[in-house]
Amino acid sequence: MIPTEEVSARRREIEYKLKQEELTLSFIKDSLEKSDQLTKNMVAILSSFESRLMKLENSIIPVYKQTENLQRLQENVEKTLSCLDHVISYYHVAKDTEKIIKEGPTGRLEEYLNCMDKIQKAVEYFQDNNPDSPELNRVKSLFERGKESLESEFRSLMTRHTKPVPPILILDLISGDDDMEPQEEMFLEHLPEGVLHDIIRISGWLVENGRNQDFMTVYFQIRSVQLDRSIKGLKDHFRKSSSSTGVPYSPAIQNKRKDTPTKKPLKRPVLIPGHEHDLRVKHLSDALSDKHGPAAGRDDVFDIEIDAYIHCVSAFVKLAQSEYQLLTDIVPEHHQKKTFDSLIQESLDNLIMEGDNIVSAARKAIIRHDYSAVLTIFPILKHLKQMKPEFDQVLQGTAAGTKNKLPGLITSMETTGAKALEEFADNIKNDPDKEYNMPKDGTVHELTSNAILFLQQLLDFQETAGAMLASQETSSSASSYSSEFSRRLLSTYICKVLGNLQLNLLSKSKVYEDPALSAIFLHNNYNYILKSLEKSELIQLVAVTQKTAERSYRELIEQQIQTYQRSWLKVTDYILERNLPVFQPGVKLKDKERQMIKERFKGFNDGLEELCKIQKAWAIPDVEQRDKIRRAQKTIVKETYGAFLNRYGNVPFTKNPEKYIKYQVDQVGEMIEKLFDTSA
């Protein structure tokens, strides 16, 4: 059983908790009653406030609407007034701008353009809103007048400020690619900065508002004249300056040139690299002229004309590039190519025409067998082909006719040059002069020196000459043209010329009645050809297609020496032992035997004197060869005569031995030593 005390305690505890809960419920009930009362009060307040707001709204909304209407009316009035002011302003445009338009844009271009914009807007307004208004005619007339003034100003600015580029600047420009530091690249300022800005503004306005392209015609006409005058000025300047030490560049550029004038009086670092005029050109030009050819000094004029033309070609490219840069700022993009094409036409045509004249002059000279004229084509053609990539780049976008002008000139020059080369080779073979101008002393013939000098000139233009020959080929190998193919063609051509020369020399040698002189003539010419080939790169070119050429010439030279030596047999035959009887020592000579010895001595003496007299007047220009031939002949004759003299000099075949024994062995050697020397 649970104790009584514990039950009582638990009862008291439960009663206490129940009492506490009753108190809590009572408190909650009171609180809820108060909350209900507060809610009722708040609802009453809100209802009262809502009622007041509705009354206020009913009073304010009419006022607000009335105010809004008033504001709208005010805005409409203001807009109407603004529109009226705007419309009225169009009626005042003519009056406000007429004075400025009449005075022109000079000195106040921006103000003038602003006036033109106002006039244009007035024209548009009247056309749209009141096309019958007299004001429309007035502003249209004013607009046309203003546009004409802008066109006139454009022409005036272009005319007054467009001047030819000074020759010195052009020379510096075309030499700048090689001689100037990279950071010092030159640019031409064709127009002052302020003037250029005005021209750009006018052209932009005319394109956008004037809808007029006439100014582009004005532009290319003025700039075209300037370009042509610049190139002609350079040509005149170059001609005047070429008579001195060289082309005068400006001091700023001259100090930077890589070679001094003393090294290369006429340096062409950009124009024709690797090409130098020297005395060979003049010698060749003189030698290849007709017998009664042009007067002295013609070649110097040719050189000046060639150099002037080459400089003008480079100048055209550089100036055309500069013109296109200027044009892009002034002419609209879709008109630039056409305008540029028109701009360069006159200068390009003059350049091509001058090239055609050079080709024509060369053709006429070739007809006269003046093959030196081809030298005027080689350097020009070489330079044109070097400049062709730049030409193509400059002319990109121009008409096909414009692009084809330079290739046409190049083709014409190649054809003319190739024809000159072929006719020169044929002329070498068929040169009719057999007796005329034949060297009486058997020295090198003029034809030989001319031919060699001509071939040596080809060394400066190997690629150009090879391309000339290749351009005339129709074979499949020519279609796949390469530098190696060109080199082989040039080698074949040189061998052909040398072969033709050899045939002609053989024919000419028959003019000499004396076979010995004929041999000396051929020896001299063959030796000159061989030495000339060896001293230049011609021997390497010949070896491309004829590897034994050097050995062949040496064999030919040796053959002629042997032929010459046979001329002495008629002297030595008198004293050869095989032609004399055997004498017994101590036996008295018979009259017939004595007479035979006398005849032998006399025949030798006469033959020796005759040959020495004749051959002394002959010539062997090569000292080494001359000494070699003398030495060989002296050895043969001295040995033969010495043996004869030793055997018969003490034989009593005459009472006057000094009459027959006229020369000692050394004296004979001294006489032979004087051969081929008129001064001895």
XYZ file of C-alpha atoms in Angstrom:
680
model
C 0.000 0.000 0.000
C 0.960 3.548 -0.708
C 1.454 5.500 2.474
C -1.219 8.025 3.356
C 1.180 10.921 3.601
C 2.478 10.395 0.063
C -1.091 10.375 -1.294
C -1.891 13.564 0.496
C 1.181 15.216 -0.909
C 0.400 14.217 -4.428
C -3.175 15.478 -4.077
C -1.977 18.837 -2.834
C 0.408 19.055 -5.814
C -2.382 18.322 -8.305
C -4.680 20.841 -6.705
C -1.967 23.466 -6.939
C -1.420 22.861 -10.652
C -5.154 23.040 -11.342
C -5.395 26.314 -9.543
C -2.477 27.699 -11.606
C -4.111 26.659 -14.858
C -7.353 28.348 -13.863
C -5.486 31.558 -13.212
C -3.765 31.274 -16.633
C -7.033 30.688 -18.453
C -8.569 33.641 -16.711
C -5.664 35.841 -17.817
C -5.940 34.685 -21.408
C -9.666 35.358 -21.397
C -9.150 38.891 -20.172
C -6.492 39.443 -22.794
C -8.732 38.258 -25.597
C -11.523 40.512 -24.485
C -9.142 43.507 -24.500
C -7.858 42.564 -27.968
C -11.352 42.349 -29.342
C -12.103 45.758 -27.961
C -8.945 47.222 -29.538
C -9.789 45.632 -32.891
C -13.218 47.141 -32.837
C -11.723 50.539 -32.071
C -9.214 50.269 -34.945
C -11.892 49.229 -37.414
C -13.894 52.227 -36.414
C -10.902 54.556 -36.919
C -10.103 53.087 -40.335
C -13.662 53.349 -41.454
C -13.666 56.973 -40.474
C -10.350 57.597 -42.337
C -11.619 55.896 -45.496
C -14.680 58.027 -45.446
C -12.604 61.176 -45.184
C -10.281 60.074 -48.058
C -13.202 59.484 -50.335
C -14.500 62.926 -49.578
C -11.003 64.430 -50.289
C -10.655 62.518 -53.561
C -14.003 63.636 -54.743
C -12.843 67.204 -54.146
C -9.242 66.967 -55.703
C -9.711 64.909 -58.917
C -11.672 67.598 -60.777
C -8.942 70.116 -59.918
C -6.214 67.774 -61.125
C -7.914 67.094 -64.413
C -8.422 70.761 -64.975
C -4.725 71.452 -64.283
C -3.654 68.651 -66.670
C -5.756 70.115 -69.417
C -4.236 73.496 -68.843
C -0.669 72.055 -69.067
C -1.495 70.246 -72.309
C -2.860 73.425 -73.761
C 0.310 75.251 -72.743
C 2.545 72.617 -74.358
C 0.544 72.723 -77.554
C 0.864 76.468 -77.647
C 4.629 76.228 -77.123
C 4.999 73.555 -79.819
C 2.921 75.609 -82.180
C 5.053 78.658 -81.524
C 8.238 76.565 -82.010
C 6.952 75.171 -85.293
C 6.009 78.643 -86.401
C 9.496 79.884 -85.530
C 11.022 76.942 -87.411
C 8.891 77.539 -90.482
C 9.496 81.276 -90.336
C 13.268 80.554 -90.128
C 13.149 78.885 -93.572
C 11.738 82.106 -94.977
C 14.720 83.964 -93.476
C 17.403 81.495 -94.680
C 17.914 83.157 -98.036
C 18.230 86.576 -96.461
C 20.535 85.390 -93.663
C 22.937 83.406 -95.892
C 22.907 85.314 -99.184
C 25.802 87.582 -98.290
C 28.064 84.749 -97.162
C 27.221 82.682 -100.243
C 27.989 85.592 -102.548
C 31.334 86.245 -100.858
C 32.392 82.601 -101.233
C 33.982 80.044 -98.913
C 37.542 81.305 -99.045
C 38.907 81.734 -95.540
C 35.708 80.605 -93.770
C 34.885 77.185 -95.108
C 33.155 75.805 -92.004
C 30.832 78.816 -91.755
C 30.097 78.537 -95.459
C 29.271 74.823 -95.210
C 26.931 75.531 -92.264
C 25.098 78.059 -94.440
C 24.874 75.533 -97.264
C 23.367 73.012 -94.857
C 20.717 75.556 -93.828
C 19.909 76.347 -97.451
C 19.607 72.663 -98.306
C 17.170 72.109 -95.425
C 15.110 75.093 -96.591
C 14.973 73.641 -100.097
C 13.781 70.306 -98.717
C 11.110 72.037 -96.572
C 9.613 74.078 -99.387
C 9.698 71.088 -101.770
C 7.746 69.003 -99.260
C 5.357 71.607 -97.871
C 5.039 74.512 -100.271
C 6.419 73.613 -103.718
C 4.711 76.614 -105.317
C 6.338 79.094 -102.963
C 8.616 81.703 -104.578
C 10.954 81.127 -101.676
C 11.714 77.647 -103.064
C 13.154 79.072 -106.269
C 15.154 81.582 -104.306
C 16.801 79.041 -101.971
C 17.319 76.580 -104.841
C 19.099 79.270 -106.823
C 21.177 80.178 -103.790
C 22.022 76.504 -103.215
C 23.194 76.025 -106.807
C 25.268 79.155 -106.576
C 26.833 77.963 -103.342
C 27.597 74.574 -104.812
C 29.294 76.193 -107.791
C 31.338 78.324 -105.404
C 32.440 75.201 -103.531
C 33.442 73.544 -106.797
C 35.288 76.693 -107.769
C 37.024 76.779 -104.391
C 37.997 73.121 -104.789
C 39.510 73.849 -108.198
C 41.224 76.976 -106.883
C 42.775 75.201 -103.914
C 43.968 72.322 -106.096
C 45.372 74.657 -108.738
C 47.114 77.058 -106.358
C 48.687 74.435 -104.124
C 49.429 71.604 -106.557
C 53.062 71.900 -107.620
C 55.488 69.448 -109.257
C 57.636 67.449 -106.867
C 61.219 68.805 -106.961
C 63.654 66.443 -108.730
C 65.922 66.248 -105.694
C 63.063 64.952 -103.546
C 62.158 62.384 -106.191
C 65.753 61.171 -106.388
C 65.853 60.882 -102.624
C 62.549 59.019 -102.691
C 63.607 56.430 -105.277
C 66.966 55.925 -103.560
C 65.397 55.701 -100.112
C 64.634 51.983 -100.315
C 68.326 51.184 -100.203
C 70.022 54.148 -98.617
C 67.665 55.400 -95.935
C 67.349 54.020 -92.439
C 64.031 52.183 -91.902
C 62.771 54.768 -89.446
C 63.527 57.529 -91.943
C 61.097 56.376 -94.629
C 60.195 59.321 -96.804
C 56.698 60.614 -97.495
C 55.744 63.373 -99.899
C 53.506 66.182 -98.689
C 51.702 67.123 -101.883
C 49.412 69.696 -100.209
C 49.727 71.781 -97.018
C 47.872 70.201 -94.110
C 45.317 73.002 -93.806
C 44.622 73.051 -97.528
C 44.268 69.262 -97.602
C 41.745 69.473 -94.742
C 39.655 72.030 -96.670
C 39.793 69.956 -99.868
C 38.674 66.845 -98.004
C 35.786 68.763 -96.383
C 34.644 70.190 -99.724
C 34.852 66.843 -101.525
C 32.985 65.144 -98.703
C 30.223 67.774 -98.809
C 29.911 67.617 -102.592
C 29.599 63.846 -102.526
C 27.072 63.790 -99.693
C 24.996 66.852 -100.519
C 25.898 68.088 -103.952
C 25.524 64.715 -105.622
C 28.176 65.896 -108.013
C 31.193 63.984 -109.379
C 32.589 66.790 -111.528
C 35.108 67.667 -108.833
C 36.719 64.215 -109.286
C 37.358 65.064 -112.926
C 38.910 68.354 -111.826
C 40.995 66.462 -109.285
C 42.508 63.895 -111.631
C 43.109 66.483 -114.370
C 45.101 68.758 -112.071
C 46.984 65.949 -110.342
C 47.674 64.254 -113.690
C 49.386 67.381 -115.008
C 51.369 67.638 -111.774
C 52.505 64.001 -112.013
C 53.607 64.407 -115.609
C 55.437 67.663 -114.875
C 57.220 66.038 -111.919
C 58.547 63.208 -114.085
C 59.547 65.541 -116.926
C 61.259 67.827 -114.415
C 63.236 64.867 -113.120
C 64.232 63.922 -116.652
C 65.457 67.429 -117.465
C 67.273 67.686 -114.148
C 68.898 64.310 -114.653
C 70.126 65.182 -118.128
C 71.711 68.380 -116.874
C 73.282 66.697 -113.873
C 74.562 63.564 -115.621
C 77.342 65.501 -117.316
C 78.970 65.991 -113.902
C 80.177 63.357 -111.434
C 76.767 61.810 -110.921
C 73.178 62.377 -109.922
C 73.038 64.990 -107.127
C 70.993 63.772 -104.210
C 70.076 66.069 -101.378
C 72.771 66.511 -98.681
C 70.659 64.679 -96.108
C 70.542 61.582 -98.262
C 74.003 61.879 -99.767
C 75.599 61.476 -96.352
C 73.894 58.118 -95.955
C 74.813 56.638 -99.326
C 76.694 53.365 -98.996
C 79.224 53.981 -101.786
C 81.021 57.204 -102.432
C 80.949 58.756 -105.910
C 84.607 57.909 -106.356
C 83.759 54.218 -106.188
C 80.752 54.295 -108.482
C 80.179 57.646 -110.181
C 76.626 56.687 -111.025
C 75.292 54.402 -108.319
C 71.922 52.836 -108.910
C 71.100 50.973 -105.701
C 67.340 50.864 -106.336
C 67.073 51.227 -110.068
C 69.279 48.540 -111.558
C 71.311 46.714 -108.880
C 74.553 45.245 -110.085
C 74.688 47.295 -113.308
C 77.556 49.687 -113.898
C 78.441 51.538 -117.061
C 82.124 51.367 -117.895
C 84.435 51.944 -120.824
C 83.401 48.654 -122.351
C 80.009 50.096 -123.245
C 81.523 52.988 -125.141
C 84.163 50.811 -126.772
C 81.555 48.326 -127.856
C 79.196 51.017 -129.076
C 81.986 52.549 -131.178
C 83.173 49.223 -132.476
C 79.781 47.897 -133.501
C 78.701 51.045 -135.321
C 78.725 51.187 -139.094
C 81.988 52.065 -140.751
C 80.594 55.531 -141.319
C 78.441 55.514 -138.186
C 77.242 58.234 -135.840
C 79.532 60.942 -134.666
C 81.437 60.761 -131.413
C 79.426 61.632 -128.370
C 76.340 59.732 -129.438
C 77.024 56.993 -126.884
C 77.251 59.462 -124.021
C 73.861 60.820 -125.023
C 72.510 57.264 -125.134
C 73.820 56.562 -121.647
C 72.172 59.706 -120.313
C 68.884 58.896 -122.025
C 68.928 55.338 -120.683
C 69.655 56.439 -117.138
C 67.110 59.223 -117.309
C 64.440 56.810 -118.532
C 65.268 54.243 -115.855
C 65.056 56.896 -113.151
C 61.723 58.083 -114.557
C 60.313 54.549 -114.419
C 61.173 54.304 -110.722
C 59.904 57.819 -110.143
C 56.560 56.983 -111.753
C 56.051 54.025 -109.415
C 56.909 55.996 -106.290
C 54.908 59.075 -107.285
C 51.913 56.970 -108.348
C 51.963 55.214 -104.968
C 52.037 58.590 -103.255
C 49.220 59.912 -105.470
C 47.018 56.970 -104.572
C 47.572 57.579 -100.858
C 46.532 61.203 -101.331
C 43.570 60.247 -103.471
C 42.096 57.894 -100.850
C 41.579 60.854 -98.509
C 39.780 62.976 -101.091
C 37.876 60.718 -103.500
C 35.050 58.370 -102.368
C 36.113 54.744 -102.106
C 33.942 53.449 -104.963
C 35.447 56.063 -107.328
C 39.094 55.747 -106.269
C 40.287 53.109 -108.753
C 38.663 54.785 -111.754
C 39.912 58.240 -110.765
C 43.419 56.886 -110.155
C 43.345 55.147 -113.531
C 42.512 58.451 -115.227
C 45.073 60.343 -113.146
C 48.083 58.225 -114.173
C 47.142 57.749 -117.840
C 49.077 60.662 -119.319
C 52.293 59.961 -117.407
C 52.066 56.222 -118.014
C 51.359 56.742 -121.721
C 54.333 59.094 -122.021
C 56.523 56.571 -120.233
C 55.390 53.711 -122.473
C 55.664 55.889 -125.586
C 59.231 56.818 -124.700
C 59.996 53.129 -124.196
C 58.438 52.367 -127.578
C 60.594 55.095 -129.122
C 63.691 53.473 -127.638
C 62.593 50.132 -129.083
C 61.890 51.766 -132.445
C 65.303 53.449 -132.477
C 66.929 50.144 -131.600
C 65.111 48.406 -134.454
C 66.273 51.023 -136.961
C 69.844 50.737 -135.674
C 69.705 46.944 -135.908
C 68.584 47.247 -139.543
C 71.758 49.303 -140.104
C 73.724 46.516 -138.363
C 74.476 48.859 -135.480
C 74.088 46.174 -132.824
C 75.306 48.444 -130.055
C 71.723 49.713 -129.967
C 70.669 46.547 -128.168
C 72.641 47.833 -125.185
C 70.016 50.520 -124.738
C 67.392 47.816 -124.302
C 69.172 45.508 -121.859
C 69.422 47.823 -118.823
C 65.926 49.220 -119.417
C 64.383 45.785 -119.841
C 66.211 44.516 -116.769
C 64.883 47.406 -114.722
C 61.331 47.130 -116.069
C 61.196 43.453 -115.114
C 62.554 44.255 -111.656
C 59.930 46.971 -111.217
C 57.034 44.928 -112.636
C 55.843 43.577 -109.234
C 55.611 47.143 -107.921
C 53.923 48.254 -111.150
C 51.359 45.482 -110.796
C 50.692 46.457 -107.200
C 50.287 50.144 -108.047
C 47.999 49.415 -111.006
C 45.876 46.927 -109.097
C 42.229 47.706 -109.740
C 42.836 49.789 -112.853
C 41.462 48.903 -116.293
C 42.916 45.920 -118.161
C 44.288 48.237 -120.842
C 46.259 50.126 -118.217
C 47.635 46.975 -116.615
C 48.753 45.540 -119.965
C 50.837 48.531 -121.064
C 53.990 47.584 -119.181
C 53.852 43.859 -120.098
C 53.360 44.944 -123.713
C 56.489 47.108 -123.586
C 58.465 44.311 -121.935
C 57.369 41.870 -124.637
C 58.296 44.354 -127.370
C 61.752 44.867 -125.853
C 62.310 41.136 -125.442
C 61.322 40.496 -129.050
C 63.539 43.297 -130.357
C 66.444 42.247 -128.151
C 66.157 38.608 -129.180
C 66.065 39.622 -132.844
C 69.160 41.767 -132.353
C 70.988 38.865 -130.707
C 70.115 36.484 -133.518
C 70.975 38.973 -136.244
C 74.268 39.752 -134.512
C 75.140 36.053 -134.525
C 74.229 35.790 -138.205
C 76.192 38.927 -139.031
C 79.264 37.494 -137.320
C 78.984 34.467 -139.583
C 78.238 36.363 -142.790
C 80.355 39.503 -142.355
C 81.301 40.229 -145.976
C 84.539 42.115 -145.305
C 87.309 39.764 -146.367
C 89.834 42.217 -147.762
C 88.532 45.496 -146.431
C 90.024 46.370 -143.069
C 91.996 43.126 -142.848
C 95.018 43.668 -140.567
C 98.172 43.588 -142.676
C 100.219 42.412 -139.708
C 97.913 39.514 -138.883
C 96.790 40.935 -135.557
C 93.357 40.473 -133.948
C 90.572 41.370 -136.355
C 88.080 44.060 -135.451
C 85.262 41.544 -135.850
C 86.802 39.364 -133.129
C 87.211 42.147 -130.596
C 83.717 43.421 -131.364
C 82.151 40.013 -130.912
C 83.971 39.341 -127.634
C 83.147 42.769 -126.263
C 79.514 42.268 -127.169
C 79.421 38.900 -125.421
C 81.139 40.368 -122.371
C 78.344 42.900 -122.128
C 75.884 40.041 -121.821
C 77.539 39.099 -118.533
C 75.942 42.140 -116.905
C 72.529 41.004 -118.136
C 72.707 37.204 -118.127
C 69.215 36.695 -116.777
C 67.752 39.376 -119.055
C 69.482 38.015 -122.162
C 68.461 34.464 -121.293
C 64.861 35.578 -120.825
C 64.996 37.328 -124.210
C 66.077 34.126 -125.908
C 63.572 32.058 -123.911
C 60.726 34.375 -124.926
C 61.239 33.329 -128.548
C 61.254 29.613 -127.792
C 58.177 27.584 -128.689
C 59.354 24.293 -127.230
C 57.690 22.664 -124.250
C 60.778 23.292 -122.150
C 60.442 27.004 -122.797
C 56.935 26.957 -121.401
C 58.358 25.866 -118.058
C 60.920 28.655 -118.124
C 63.523 28.587 -115.371
C 66.787 30.348 -114.664
C 68.690 27.163 -115.513
C 66.895 26.911 -118.849
C 67.709 30.576 -119.506
C 71.362 30.022 -118.651
C 71.592 27.073 -121.043
C 69.997 29.108 -123.822
C 72.492 31.918 -123.256
C 75.377 29.435 -123.236
C 74.129 27.936 -126.499
C 73.879 31.400 -128.013
C 77.428 32.341 -126.976
C 78.758 29.090 -128.419
C 76.866 29.834 -131.628
C 78.454 33.283 -131.887
C 81.912 31.839 -131.206
C 81.326 29.115 -133.775
C 80.196 31.639 -136.376
C 83.195 33.805 -135.546
C 85.548 30.872 -136.036
C 84.050 30.083 -139.443
C 84.334 33.719 -140.525
C 87.931 33.954 -139.340
C 88.837 30.855 -141.332
C 87.279 32.447 -144.394
C 89.063 35.740 -143.813
C 92.410 34.036 -143.243
C 92.348 32.824 -146.850
C 92.756 36.433 -147.961
C 96.438 36.214 -146.989
C 98.622 34.804 -149.731
C 101.256 33.745 -147.209
C 100.080 30.671 -145.266
C 102.350 31.678 -142.373
C 100.673 35.068 -142.028
C 97.301 33.343 -142.255
C 98.386 31.084 -139.382
C 99.580 34.045 -137.330
C 96.250 35.778 -137.971
C 94.255 32.761 -136.805
C 96.594 32.216 -133.869
C 96.173 35.798 -132.692
C 92.410 35.670 -132.972
C 92.024 32.277 -131.315
C 94.371 33.293 -128.537
C 92.492 36.571 -128.030
C 89.182 34.689 -127.816
C 90.562 32.172 -125.311
C 92.193 34.783 -123.086
C 89.059 36.937 -123.171
C 86.910 33.969 -122.186
C 89.246 33.080 -119.349
C 89.436 36.618 -117.994
C 85.676 36.883 -117.705
C 82.810 34.615 -116.697
C 82.217 33.782 -120.350
C 84.239 30.586 -120.034
C 81.862 29.363 -117.289
C 78.867 30.178 -119.464
C 80.371 28.420 -122.482
C 81.163 25.376 -120.329
C 77.465 24.942 -119.513
C 76.887 23.436 -122.957
C 80.439 22.965 -124.288
C 82.769 21.639 -121.599
C 85.754 21.103 -123.922
C 85.765 24.607 -125.415
C 88.928 25.701 -123.608
C 90.860 22.620 -124.695
C 89.595 23.017 -128.254
C 90.902 26.577 -128.481
C 94.283 25.524 -127.115
C 94.507 22.816 -129.779
C 93.573 25.326 -132.487
C 96.251 27.715 -131.245
C 98.853 24.978 -131.246
C 97.872 23.933 -134.779
C 98.418 27.480 -136.044
C 101.820 27.648 -134.350
C 102.822 24.454 -136.133
C 101.532 25.831 -139.438
C 103.573 28.977 -138.903
C 106.696 26.995 -138.085
C 106.457 25.247 -141.424
C 107.220 28.609 -143.073
C 110.808 28.208 -141.809
C 111.294 24.872 -143.520
C 112.325 26.599 -146.745
C 115.172 28.145 -144.738
C 116.214 25.139 -142.700
C 115.835 22.732 -145.624
C 118.945 24.341 -147.177
C 121.099 23.273 -144.267
C 119.642 19.918 -143.318
C 122.279 17.207 -143.384
C 120.106 14.790 -145.320
C 120.185 17.082 -148.319
C 124.019 17.252 -148.465
C 126.598 14.774 -149.776
C 129.030 13.047 -147.442
C 132.525 14.454 -147.596
C 135.610 12.453 -146.796
C 138.053 14.300 -144.506
C 141.262 15.354 -146.274
C 139.791 14.753 -149.705
C 139.779 17.701 -151.989
C 136.293 18.935 -152.839
C 135.063 18.823 -156.309
C 133.823 21.964 -158.017
C 130.277 20.589 -157.941
C 130.491 19.948 -154.199
C 131.906 23.385 -153.477
C 129.146 24.942 -155.500
C 126.539 22.960 -153.574
C 127.861 24.229 -150.228
C 127.877 27.781 -151.540
C 124.270 27.440 -152.643
C 123.308 26.031 -149.260
C 124.862 28.925 -147.373
C 123.421 31.472 -149.816
C 119.958 29.909 -149.751
C 119.955 29.900 -145.937
C 121.197 33.477 -145.722
C 118.706 34.805 -148.251
C 115.823 32.879 -146.732
C 116.714 33.997 -143.209
C 116.974 37.631 -144.225
C 113.767 37.515 -146.218
C 111.730 35.848 -143.473
C 113.092 38.130 -140.775
C 112.332 41.172 -142.877
C 108.782 40.025 -143.645
C 107.870 38.578 -140.257
C 109.312 41.503 -138.360
C 106.304 43.505 -139.575
C 103.859 40.889 -138.358
C 102.284 41.192 -134.934
C 101.614 38.896 -132.014
C 100.082 41.179 -129.345
C 100.248 38.561 -126.582
C 103.764 38.896 -125.115
C 103.705 35.414 -123.662
C 102.741 33.824 -126.966
C 105.192 35.996 -128.900
C 108.082 34.940 -126.681
C 107.010 31.310 -126.847
C 106.932 31.271 -130.664
C 110.234 33.149 -130.949
C 111.891 30.841 -128.446
C 110.700 27.679 -130.173
C 111.708 28.916 -133.620
C 115.053 30.186 -132.393
C 115.856 26.820 -130.860
C 115.014 24.920 -134.038
C 116.910 27.228 -136.405
C 119.947 27.685 -134.160
C 120.345 23.964 -133.627
C 120.034 23.204 -137.331
C 122.296 26.063 -138.420
C 124.798 25.324 -135.672
C 125.172 21.745 -136.830
C 125.551 22.859 -140.445
C 128.066 25.569 -139.574
C 130.061 23.202 -137.401
C 130.361 20.740 -140.272
C 130.958 23.054 -143.197
C 132.285 26.257 -141.663
C 135.899 25.062 -141.844
C 135.601 23.269 -145.173
C 137.579 25.067 -147.918
C 134.685 25.486 -150.298
C 135.527 29.122 -151.173
C 138.316 31.663 -151.132
C 135.902 34.242 -149.615
C 134.227 32.448 -146.684
C 132.883 35.719 -145.232
C 130.727 36.069 -148.337
C 128.848 32.892 -147.473
C 129.293 32.528 -143.729
C 127.556 35.835 -142.961
C 126.077 34.939 -139.567
C 127.175 33.153 -136.479
C 124.711 31.043 -134.529
C 124.072 33.708 -131.911
C 123.514 36.292 -134.609
C 120.846 34.101 -136.146
C 119.187 33.866 -132.727
C 119.280 37.647 -132.348
C 117.631 38.093 -135.734
C 114.813 35.688 -134.827
C 114.393 37.481 -131.501
C 113.392 40.597 -133.453
C 110.480 38.910 -135.189
C 107.016 40.487 -134.696
C 108.525 43.772 -133.555
C 108.576 46.744 -135.928
C 110.502 48.838 -133.428
C 113.459 46.412 -133.315
